[in-house]
């Protein structure tokens, strides 16, 4: 199973993934081209959950809730990559897909792909055009800190297990000390905000 | 529903206003912080480099991505460069303020600026004497001209000798230590590292140069230049601002004021002065209090004009004119939300651009005055020293004219305000001590006072407003540690009622007895953030009296809610002067273990001063007490 996997402990919240996604899905394919363009599509959003940041996008479920729920038949599976693909031309913007999505990964607006200038659903397309060429999805390519990986789960699991075992067995720190300190300080900062007011 | 406001501010007036903001769905700095989450970790760690256009480059702190920027800069280089630029901006801000004061004094001395005069001749002769300028038998304007000349030379001279103000004011042992350090580094490495500032402007320009694409990549070299640039601020630009403002407007004397939003008056024209420089605000206060303007306000149906301060402009007019202070940095939006402010006149630094949109929701006029601080949506009334009276009158009249448009239905002024005894210039402290620092040294030696902690300003929206300031201050005085300070901390302490004579009841027995004897509070307001120089001068006086270096003294600095680049410069000149400095929040350096180590460990051996980080007020006080104990032991106390 090959998917975009998120290691949120490594997410630095730089939002480089958001920018890369926006450029990749903009007709101009350029950062300059999308500035000020409200129809720009950003399929991944780095959300803050307390001190953690998590890049949220479509998980490409199988079977997919959204696909089952769509009465218009606008959502289909790409046979090569397994990606769940939304066709804006068929979308009636009923909102069923967004309601059933467990990850709130579907949004609505007028994008460059929307027909007749009406609002339609849009979501991550797994950059299938890139993946077919053997390239990584744009967000994954943009991620510097290893928070996003597009890999077979078995490989990922083995690497993570080995890394963690090196920490437990050999005392090797998986994370540099100052970065671990930074994370801990942020955790405490947000914990303090949760505390009842004195 | 959970109440957000009490978590956002420890100040009851702040909490009341935040609840009004929430009900009215008003945007504020707290809301904008939430909207900015999550904030980029590269920026927070200091490993984002935007210096050239081969970039921007980021060094991943997790170790997954590239470990060098396109040019080859490592995380250590990038963090050190970014930090140096912060110090340069901070030092430039303070120092440029000082320059304007020096130019005004020069204009007054030459008779070209007639709206100001030399108010404190005693201070003028004292400063002149300190700088080695002949005073005897000379007309005062001539002496003032020489003082201004020496000050301006500190900014622009081109030789490699240390600047005159630092040479005249820095304690002897510290000067020798820094000189020796320069020599030792040259001897041991063959490379030149400088610590003694050659020119105030030059050290900032030096940083801009050496952090340009393809220059200094050595973290130690970059940190040392940051120290030199910051020393040019503390013992140069800021010191010049303080000393020359005292000459022009008077050295602060002890007085009583009130602090917090409750100083606003419901039936008067409320005029807020906000920013950092007293040059304009002194004039605004003068004209607002004039019979003519008070009458004009009465003609419009108000009972008169009430001027109140905010931030460090507030501190400047509080120290010298006894003007009440409405609040510190995080109060700047809240004060407008009272609906009772006719005009907020601002000069430079720490002025949120958001104030323009907020003021537009009310009848409030936001008036910008500085060439260096223009805000879209604000009314700009250009200030110039040579027509100060005219500009100040226009500002006061603008405020009076706005009174009619006030919607009394939207007015809510929180009742809180606390009395505060303020105005502690070094001269006033020495006066309380009977003319010399000897009695202070004695009570420290006796152990009645264990040591002194100097706390400086800022609020930071990431920290519950004033909470760290209040708790740390209370914690320290209870441990017989005298607390002095400036800036937004000072306003926080005043608002908390910690600057009253009765505050000594909260102090430890030793400190309490000293405060009773001297008739002072245990928490001492020394002025605005450029007045951190007053703390340096006091520390220097103690060091020279004992014939030791500053790092031997039981002194600690702290910036517990810091926000600005100016705070980087202040913290760094304290460290460069030999004082350990506490910081919270963490500065953007953790992306480089090497720079973190230089600042928190290596600096101790080299400079005597160093940084430490602590998030909990009580734990911070523990650490400070331990440092003070260590220094006392070193002195054989």
PDB file of N, CA and C in Angstrom, chain A residues 81-112:
ATOM      1  N   UNK A  81      -2.842   4.408  -9.777  1.00  0.00           N
ATOM      2  CA  UNK A  81      -2.256   4.816  -8.494  1.00  0.00           C
ATOM      3  C   UNK A  81      -3.158   4.515  -7.304  1.00  0.00           C
ATOM      4  N   UNK A  82      -4.404   4.196  -7.565  1.00  0.00           N
ATOM      5  CA  UNK A  82      -5.348   3.973  -6.470  1.00  0.00           C
ATOM      6  C   UNK A  82      -5.877   5.272  -5.893  1.00  0.00           C
ATOM      7  N   UNK A  83      -5.510   6.399  -6.492  1.00  0.00           N
ATOM      8  CA  UNK A  83      -5.936   7.695  -5.968  1.00  0.00           C
ATOM      9  C   UNK A  83      -7.436   7.901  -6.166  1.00  0.00           C
ATOM     10  N   UNK A  84      -8.042   8.598  -5.215  1.00  0.00           N
ATOM     11  CA  UNK A  84      -9.457   8.957  -5.321  1.00  0.00           C
ATOM     12  C   UNK A  84      -9.520  10.312  -6.027  1.00  0.00           C
ATOM     13  N   UNK A  85     -10.159  10.317  -7.228  1.00  0.00           N
ATOM     14  CA  UNK A  85     -10.110  11.512  -8.078  1.00  0.00           C
ATOM     15  C   UNK A  85     -11.506  12.114  -8.213  1.00  0.00           C
ATOM     16  N   UNK A  86     -11.569  13.443  -8.018  1.00  0.00           N
ATOM     17  CA  UNK A  86     -12.846  14.138  -8.102  1.00  0.00           C
ATOM     18  C   UNK A  86     -12.921  14.895  -9.434  1.00  0.00           C
ATOM     19  N   UNK A  87     -14.010  14.704 -10.159  1.00  0.00           N
ATOM     20  CA  UNK A  87     -14.184  15.365 -11.456  1.00  0.00           C
ATOM     21  C   UNK A  87     -15.098  16.577 -11.274  1.00  0.00           C
ATOM     22  N   UNK A  88     -14.545  17.763 -11.304  1.00  0.00           N
ATOM     23  CA  UNK A  88     -15.360  18.958 -11.035  1.00  0.00           C
ATOM     24  C   UNK A  88     -16.474  19.148 -12.070  1.00  0.00           C
ATOM     25  N   UNK A  89     -16.289  18.626 -13.277  1.00  0.00           N
ATOM     26  CA  UNK A  89     -17.315  18.791 -14.307  1.00  0.00           C
ATOM     27  C   UNK A  89     -18.615  18.080 -13.919  1.00  0.00           C
ATOM     28  N   UNK A  90     -18.491  17.002 -13.184  1.00  0.00           N
ATOM     29  CA  UNK A  90     -19.686  16.254 -12.776  1.00  0.00           C
ATOM     30  C   UNK A  90     -20.207  16.688 -11.403  1.00  0.00           C
ATOM     31  N   UNK A  91     -19.362  17.378 -10.647  1.00  0.00           N
ATOM     32  CA  UNK A  91     -19.723  17.732  -9.267  1.00  0.00           C
ATOM     33  C   UNK A  91     -20.919  18.675  -9.240  1.00  0.00           C
ATOM     34  N   UNK A  92     -21.930  18.363  -8.377  1.00  0.00           N
ATOM     35  CA  UNK A  92     -23.113  19.218  -8.234  1.00  0.00           C
ATOM     36  C   UNK A  92     -23.037  20.037  -6.927  1.00  0.00           C
ATOM     37  N   UNK A  93     -21.896  19.935  -6.269  1.00  0.00           N
ATOM     38  CA  UNK A  93     -21.673  20.687  -5.024  1.00  0.00           C
ATOM     39  C   UNK A  93     -22.744  20.420  -3.971  1.00  0.00           C
ATOM     40  N   UNK A  94     -23.190  19.169  -3.883  1.00  0.00           N
ATOM     41  CA  UNK A  94     -24.222  18.841  -2.884  1.00  0.00           C
ATOM     42  C   UNK A  94     -23.641  18.759  -1.479  1.00  0.00           C
ATOM     43  N   UNK A  95     -22.349  18.503  -1.410  1.00  0.00           N
ATOM     44  CA  UNK A  95     -21.694  18.500  -0.105  1.00  0.00           C
ATOM     45  C   UNK A  95     -21.670  17.151   0.596  1.00  0.00           C
ATOM     46  N   UNK A  96     -22.256  16.117  -0.028  1.00  0.00           N
ATOM     47  CA  UNK A  96     -22.289  14.802   0.630  1.00  0.00           C
ATOM     48  C   UNK A  96     -20.867  14.289   0.932  1.00  0.00           C
ATOM     49  N   UNK A  97     -19.982  14.415  -0.058  1.00  0.00           N
ATOM     50  CA  UNK A  97     -18.613  13.910   0.113  1.00  0.00           C
ATOM     51  C   UNK A  97     -17.942  14.547   1.319  1.00  0.00           C
ATOM     52  N   UNK A  98     -18.117  15.879   1.442  1.00  0.00           N
ATOM     53  CA  UNK A  98     -17.470  16.598   2.537  1.00  0.00           C
ATOM     54  C   UNK A  98     -18.052  16.182   3.877  1.00  0.00           C
ATOM     55  N   UNK A  99     -19.363  15.911   3.873  1.00  0.00           N
ATOM     56  CA  UNK A  99     -19.995  15.528   5.150  1.00  0.00           C
ATOM     57  C   UNK A  99     -19.512  14.181   5.649  1.00  0.00           C
ATOM     58  N   UNK A 100     -19.264  13.248   4.723  1.00  0.00           N
ATOM     59  CA  UNK A 100     -18.886  11.903   5.168  1.00  0.00           C
ATOM     60  C   UNK A 100     -17.374  11.738   5.333  1.00  0.00           C
ATOM     61  N   UNK A 101     -16.604  12.672   4.800  1.00  0.00           N
ATOM     62  CA  UNK A 101     -15.138  12.512   4.889  1.00  0.00           C
ATOM     63  C   UNK A 101     -14.682  12.564   6.339  1.00  0.00           C
ATOM     64  N   UNK A 102     -14.047  11.507   6.840  1.00  0.00           N
ATOM     65  CA  UNK A 102     -13.623  11.500   8.252  1.00  0.00           C
ATOM     66  C   UNK A 102     -12.470  12.473   8.509  1.00  0.00           C
ATOM     67  N   UNK A 103     -11.836  12.973   7.455  1.00  0.00           N
ATOM     68  CA  UNK A 103     -10.645  13.805   7.629  1.00  0.00           C
ATOM     69  C   UNK A 103     -10.881  15.268   7.228  1.00  0.00           C
ATOM     70  N   UNK A 104     -12.125  15.587   6.851  1.00  0.00           N
ATOM     71  CA  UNK A 104     -12.458  16.947   6.421  1.00  0.00           C
ATOM     72  C   UNK A 104     -11.472  17.446   5.378  1.00  0.00           C
ATOM     73  N   UNK A 105     -11.231  16.569   4.412  1.00  0.00           N
ATOM     74  CA  UNK A 105     -10.208  16.872   3.399  1.00  0.00           C
ATOM     75  C   UNK A 105     -10.807  17.454   2.123  1.00  0.00           C
ATOM     76  N   UNK A 106     -12.121  17.706   2.115  1.00  0.00           N
ATOM     77  CA  UNK A 106     -12.766  18.219   0.900  1.00  0.00           C
ATOM     78  C   UNK A 106     -13.284  19.631   1.143  1.00  0.00           C
ATOM     79  N   UNK A 107     -12.975  20.522   0.215  1.00  0.00           N
ATOM     80  CA  UNK A 107     -13.414  21.928   0.318  1.00  0.00           C
ATOM     81  C   UNK A 107     -14.213  22.313  -0.923  1.00  0.00           C
ATOM     82  N   UNK A 108     -14.818  23.485  -0.878  1.00  0.00           N
ATOM     83  CA  UNK A 108     -15.610  23.985  -2.015  1.00  0.00           C
ATOM     84  C   UNK A 108     -15.199  25.399  -2.357  1.00  0.00           C
ATOM     85  N   UNK A 109     -15.006  25.653  -3.622  1.00  0.00           N
ATOM     86  CA  UNK A 109     -14.885  27.027  -4.121  1.00  0.00           C
ATOM     87  C   UNK A 109     -14.783  26.987  -5.644  1.00  0.00           C
ATOM     88  N   UNK A 110     -14.752  28.167  -6.256  1.00  0.00           N
ATOM     89  CA  UNK A 110     -14.541  28.235  -7.700  1.00  0.00           C
ATOM     90  C   UNK A 110     -13.045  28.095  -7.942  1.00  0.00           C
ATOM     91  N   UNK A 111     -12.649  26.984  -8.547  1.00  0.00           N
ATOM     92  CA  UNK A 111     -11.236  26.795  -8.874  1.00  0.00           C
ATOM     93  C   UNK A 111     -11.072  26.941 -10.387  1.00  0.00           C
ATOM     94  N   UNK A 112      -9.844  26.846 -10.830  1.00  0.00           N
ATOM     95  CA  UNK A 112      -9.612  26.923 -12.279  1.00  0.00           C
ATOM     96  C   UNK A 112     -10.240  25.738 -13.000  1.00  0.00           C
TER      97      UNK A 112
END
